[in-house]
């Protein structure tokens, strides 16, 4: 790579990137939510939900965790509560990642049962949409992670979701996650479902130390006992646990804009713990978390990392090559991503 040239948006957009930490419902653009809202309103003028473009005005990214979680129940889940709109939103999210130069995507979602929709139907709709997308778009590989909502789910529900993940491995489910409001729930109840997931070859990723409330020594050691392959966020981590993460060389999903805008860290971009972890040996994937809220696509996360931490084109390329080690799909896909990065490295400068 020609490091005399700056890292700019053209570079980070063209860079073949992977996205490993993106929540489906949080990744839906405001425009897409607005379109769904408009159709619902036309079908039923009494539809009692405010226009997403009013509730989430363009440019607004300063969601605290509280306003963030309540927006899903107040807005997103009122709009994507039928299979047609779930499919519409999923397609829109896949197109957005593709358009940003993502070549490998593991989207995650909590399979929600809602009136008239079972968890199975929810998962089937998302997987069918992914399959059709794969058939028409060869450039971006897409997989699914099923997430467990720590704020609301019992161990039995987690077990149900793990069973669904196992049943759907052949259709592209590659892992399981624990997400949801980090100030709620007791993660230790998920021990057995996660042992089952591991025994059945699913990848394990966990939201880890997102807030001080979810960063007690006992919670973090419980989560590490689930033998995760990857950790998301890793914000409020005590030194001893940082050492253990580094010792295990766990892969990290870091969400810079989300953490800064939602004030999950103190200070701004320069204070982000990417600055710490980039000197360790853990593979790092920069991720968006919820691009529908924080409006920073993956290409912009790489641009921010370069701008605030002084990274060159070669640094970003090396990070991306290493991040491929973190994916849950087979070795074939690792090779595919790394191959695309090699081609990019030889061709971008001369393009
Ligand atoms: C700050 N980051 C985060 N921390 C924890 N959980 C999060 C999250 N961002 C999203 N979710 C979880 O994902 C759901 C939306 O996508 P799905 O309906 O599953 O597709 C949210 O309701 C929340 O439970």
mmCIF file of C-alpha atoms and ligand atoms in Angstrom, residues 21 23-26 65 68-69 72 77 108-112 122 147 149 179-182 207 210 233 258 264 289-290 294, ligand 1:
data_model
loop_
_atom_site.group_PDB
_atom_site.id
_atom_site.type_symbol
_atom_site.label_atom_id
_atom_site.label_comp_id
_atom_site.label_asym_id
_atom_site.label_seq_id
_atom_site.Cartn_x
_atom_site.Cartn_y
_atom_site.Cartn_z
ATOM 1 C CA UNK A 21 -21.428 -6.925 15.475
ATOM 2 C CA UNK A 23 -28.023 -5.845 15.454
ATOM 3 C CA UNK A 24 -30.603 -6.281 12.711
ATOM 4 C CA UNK A 25 -33.321 -4.001 14.137
ATOM 5 C CA UNK A 26 -30.800 -1.362 15.176
ATOM 6 C CA UNK A 65 -28.621 3.686 26.649
ATOM 7 C CA UNK A 68 -31.776 3.867 22.893
ATOM 8 C CA UNK A 69 -33.465 0.783 24.369
ATOM 9 C CA UNK A 72 -36.974 -0.228 19.974
ATOM 10 C CA UNK A 77 -40.788 -3.102 16.997
ATOM 11 C CA UNK A 108 -27.421 -10.745 14.751
ATOM 12 C CA UNK A 109 -30.978 -10.673 15.963
ATOM 13 C CA UNK A 110 -33.135 -11.655 18.914
ATOM 14 C CA UNK A 111 -35.731 -13.948 17.355
ATOM 15 C CA UNK A 112 -38.878 -12.220 18.617
ATOM 16 C CA UNK A 122 -39.168 -14.862 12.443
ATOM 17 C CA UNK A 147 -29.160 -13.365 20.249
ATOM 18 C CA UNK A 149 -32.116 -10.874 25.425
ATOM 19 C CA UNK A 179 -27.350 -8.876 24.397
ATOM 20 C CA UNK A 180 -30.105 -6.607 25.672
ATOM 21 C CA UNK A 181 -30.195 -4.008 28.396
ATOM 22 C CA UNK A 182 -26.958 -4.560 30.365
ATOM 23 C CA UNK A 207 -21.762 -8.448 25.135
ATOM 24 C CA UNK A 210 -20.809 -2.633 28.411
ATOM 25 C CA UNK A 233 -17.724 -3.749 23.493
ATOM 26 C CA UNK A 258 -21.741 3.732 19.414
ATOM 27 C CA UNK A 264 -20.711 4.470 27.283
ATOM 28 C CA UNK A 289 -23.545 -2.064 16.545
ATOM 29 C CA UNK A 290 -26.613 -0.089 15.441
ATOM 30 C CA UNK A 294 -25.356 6.060 15.357
HETATM 31 C C1 LIG B 1 -25.408 -0.558 22.984
HETATM 32 N N1 LIG B 1 -25.526 -1.737 22.265
HETATM 33 C C2 LIG B 1 -26.336 -2.773 22.596
HETATM 34 N N2 LIG B 1 -26.181 -3.425 23.757
HETATM 35 C C3 LIG B 1 -26.994 -4.446 24.092
HETATM 36 N N3 LIG B 1 -28.003 -4.871 23.330
HETATM 37 C C4 LIG B 1 -28.198 -4.243 22.167
HETATM 38 C C5 LIG B 1 -27.369 -3.184 21.748
HETATM 39 N N4 LIG B 1 -27.806 -2.769 20.547
HETATM 40 C C6 LIG B 1 -28.882 -3.532 20.227
HETATM 41 N N5 LIG B 1 -29.110 -4.418 21.221
HETATM 42 C C7 LIG B 1 -30.188 -5.417 21.300
HETATM 43 O O1 LIG B 1 -30.620 -5.728 19.976
HETATM 44 C C8 LIG B 1 -32.003 -5.458 19.794
HETATM 45 C C9 LIG B 1 -32.247 -4.891 18.419
HETATM 46 O O2 LIG B 1 -31.988 -5.795 17.403
HETATM 47 P P1 LIG B 1 -32.839 -7.130 17.135
HETATM 48 O O3 LIG B 1 -34.280 -6.858 17.464
HETATM 49 O O4 LIG B 1 -32.267 -8.191 17.994
HETATM 50 O O5 LIG B 1 -32.658 -7.394 15.681
HETATM 51 C C10 LIG B 1 -32.347 -4.450 20.914
HETATM 52 O O6 LIG B 1 -33.691 -4.557 21.331
HETATM 53 C C11 LIG B 1 -31.378 -4.820 22.037
HETATM 54 O O7 LIG B 1 -31.930 -5.806 22.856
#
